[in-house]
Tab-separated table of C-alpha atoms in Angstrom:
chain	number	residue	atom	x	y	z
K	1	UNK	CA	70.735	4.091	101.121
K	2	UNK	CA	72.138	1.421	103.136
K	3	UNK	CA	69.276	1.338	105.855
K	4	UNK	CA	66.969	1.173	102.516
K	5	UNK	CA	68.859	-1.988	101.437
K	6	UNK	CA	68.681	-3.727	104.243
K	7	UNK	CA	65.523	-2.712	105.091
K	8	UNK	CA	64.426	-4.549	101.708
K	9	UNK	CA	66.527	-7.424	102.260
K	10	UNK	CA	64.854	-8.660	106.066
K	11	UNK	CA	61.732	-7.717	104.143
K	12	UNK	CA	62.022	-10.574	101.538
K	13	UNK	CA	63.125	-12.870	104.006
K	14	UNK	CA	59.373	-13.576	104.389
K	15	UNK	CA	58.690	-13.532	100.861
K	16	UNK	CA	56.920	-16.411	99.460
K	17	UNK	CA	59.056	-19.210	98.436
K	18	UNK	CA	57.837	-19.384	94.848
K	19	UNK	CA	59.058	-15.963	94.907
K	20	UNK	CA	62.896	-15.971	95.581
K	21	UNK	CA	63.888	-16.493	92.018
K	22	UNK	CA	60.965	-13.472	90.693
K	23	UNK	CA	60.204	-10.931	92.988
K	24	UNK	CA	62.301	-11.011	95.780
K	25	UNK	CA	65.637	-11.257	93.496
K	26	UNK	CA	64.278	-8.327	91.446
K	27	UNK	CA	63.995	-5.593	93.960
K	28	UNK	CA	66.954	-7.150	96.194
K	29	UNK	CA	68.979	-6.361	92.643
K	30	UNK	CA	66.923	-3.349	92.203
K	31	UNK	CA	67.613	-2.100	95.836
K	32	UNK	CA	71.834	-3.261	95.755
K	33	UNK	CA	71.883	-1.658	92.645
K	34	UNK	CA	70.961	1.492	94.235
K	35	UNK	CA	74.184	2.351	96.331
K	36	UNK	CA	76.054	0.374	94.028
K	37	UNK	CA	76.157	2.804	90.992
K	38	UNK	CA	75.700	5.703	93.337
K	39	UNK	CA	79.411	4.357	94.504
K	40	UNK	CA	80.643	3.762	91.344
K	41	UNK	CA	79.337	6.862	89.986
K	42	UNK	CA	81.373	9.006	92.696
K	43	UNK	CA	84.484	6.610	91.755
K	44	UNK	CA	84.635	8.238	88.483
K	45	UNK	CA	86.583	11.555	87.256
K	46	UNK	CA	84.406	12.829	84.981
K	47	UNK	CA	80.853	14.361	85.872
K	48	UNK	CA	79.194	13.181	82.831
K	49	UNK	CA	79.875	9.645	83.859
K	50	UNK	CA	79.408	10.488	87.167
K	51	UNK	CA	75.994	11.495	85.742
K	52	UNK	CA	75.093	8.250	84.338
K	53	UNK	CA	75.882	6.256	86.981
K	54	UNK	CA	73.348	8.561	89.112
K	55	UNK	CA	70.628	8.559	86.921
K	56	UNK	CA	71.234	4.547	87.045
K	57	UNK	CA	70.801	4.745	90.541
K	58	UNK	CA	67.735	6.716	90.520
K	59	UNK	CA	65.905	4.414	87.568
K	60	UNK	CA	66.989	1.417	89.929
K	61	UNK	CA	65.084	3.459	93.046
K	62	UNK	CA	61.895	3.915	90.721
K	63	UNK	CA	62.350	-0.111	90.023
K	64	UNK	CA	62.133	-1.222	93.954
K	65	UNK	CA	59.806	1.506	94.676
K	66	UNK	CA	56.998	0.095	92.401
K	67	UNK	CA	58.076	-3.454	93.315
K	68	UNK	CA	57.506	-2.287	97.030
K	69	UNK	CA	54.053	-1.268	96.079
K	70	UNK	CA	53.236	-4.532	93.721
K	71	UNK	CA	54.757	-6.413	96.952
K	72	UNK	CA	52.154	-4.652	99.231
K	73	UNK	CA	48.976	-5.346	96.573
K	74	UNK	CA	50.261	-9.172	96.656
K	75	UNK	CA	50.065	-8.871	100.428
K	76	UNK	CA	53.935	-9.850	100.622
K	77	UNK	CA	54.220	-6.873	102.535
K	78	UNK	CA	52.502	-5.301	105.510
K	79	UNK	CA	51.480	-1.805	105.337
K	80	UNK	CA	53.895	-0.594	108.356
K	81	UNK	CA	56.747	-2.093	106.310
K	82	UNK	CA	55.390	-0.481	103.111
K	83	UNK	CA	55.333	2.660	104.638
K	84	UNK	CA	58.386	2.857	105.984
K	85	UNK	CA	60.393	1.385	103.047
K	86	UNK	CA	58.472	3.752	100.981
K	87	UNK	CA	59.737	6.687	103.774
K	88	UNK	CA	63.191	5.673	103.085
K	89	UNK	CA	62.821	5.429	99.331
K	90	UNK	CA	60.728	9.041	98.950
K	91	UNK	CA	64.265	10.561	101.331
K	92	UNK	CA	66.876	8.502	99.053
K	93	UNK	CA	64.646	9.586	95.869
K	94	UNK	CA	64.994	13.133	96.953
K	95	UNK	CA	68.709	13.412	97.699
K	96	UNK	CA	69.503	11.629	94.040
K	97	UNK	CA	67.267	13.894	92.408
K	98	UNK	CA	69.076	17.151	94.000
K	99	UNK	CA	72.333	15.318	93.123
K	100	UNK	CA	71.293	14.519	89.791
K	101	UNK	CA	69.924	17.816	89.342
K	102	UNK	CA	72.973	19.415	90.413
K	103	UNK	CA	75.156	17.784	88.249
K	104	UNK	CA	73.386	18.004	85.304
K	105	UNK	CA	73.756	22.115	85.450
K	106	UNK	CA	77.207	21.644	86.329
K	107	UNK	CA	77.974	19.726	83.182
K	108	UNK	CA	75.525	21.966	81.096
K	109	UNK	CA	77.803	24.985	82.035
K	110	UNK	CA	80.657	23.390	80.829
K	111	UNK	CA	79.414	22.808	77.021
């Protein structure tokens, strides 16, 4: 998660100007927000919070995903750098999912 932040943060740094308050704050929020909930989500005691806070974290990887793309259609982006942000994304997509997943039959079991 941290590689994919900072991955998207150089990124922007090339972003068009008229951008920095549209685009490039959106999926620099979108991105943060990422590993930020994914944190606060393993802060918490109970797993149905912990829950929430992980399926925030996922929505908020869907977010900079299609921003990524939009970025790439615009021509902000390069295709090498589309590709590998979108590498990064598909591998942080796939370990929330499992988490998420996870979670969500722990918390069913428990009802």
């Amino acid at each position: 998660m941290n590689d994919y932040v900072h991955f998207i943060y150089q990124v922007t740094k090339n972003f068009p100007k008229h951008e920095l308050y549209g685009i490039t704050s959106q999926i620099r929020r979108a991105a943060m927000s990422i590993i930020l909930n994914y944190i606060e989500g393993y802060a918490r005691k109970k797993p149905l919070v912990r829950l929430n806070f992980l399926e925030i974290s996922y929505g908020s990887l869907k977010e900079s995903k299609y921003i990524l793309h939009f970025s790439l259609i615009e021509k902000y982006l390069n295709i090498e750098d589309y590709k590998f942000g979108l590498k990064l994304a598909e591998e942080i997509g796939a370990m929330l999912w499992k988490e998420v997943e996870n979670l969500d039959k722990a918390t069913d079991s428990r009802k």
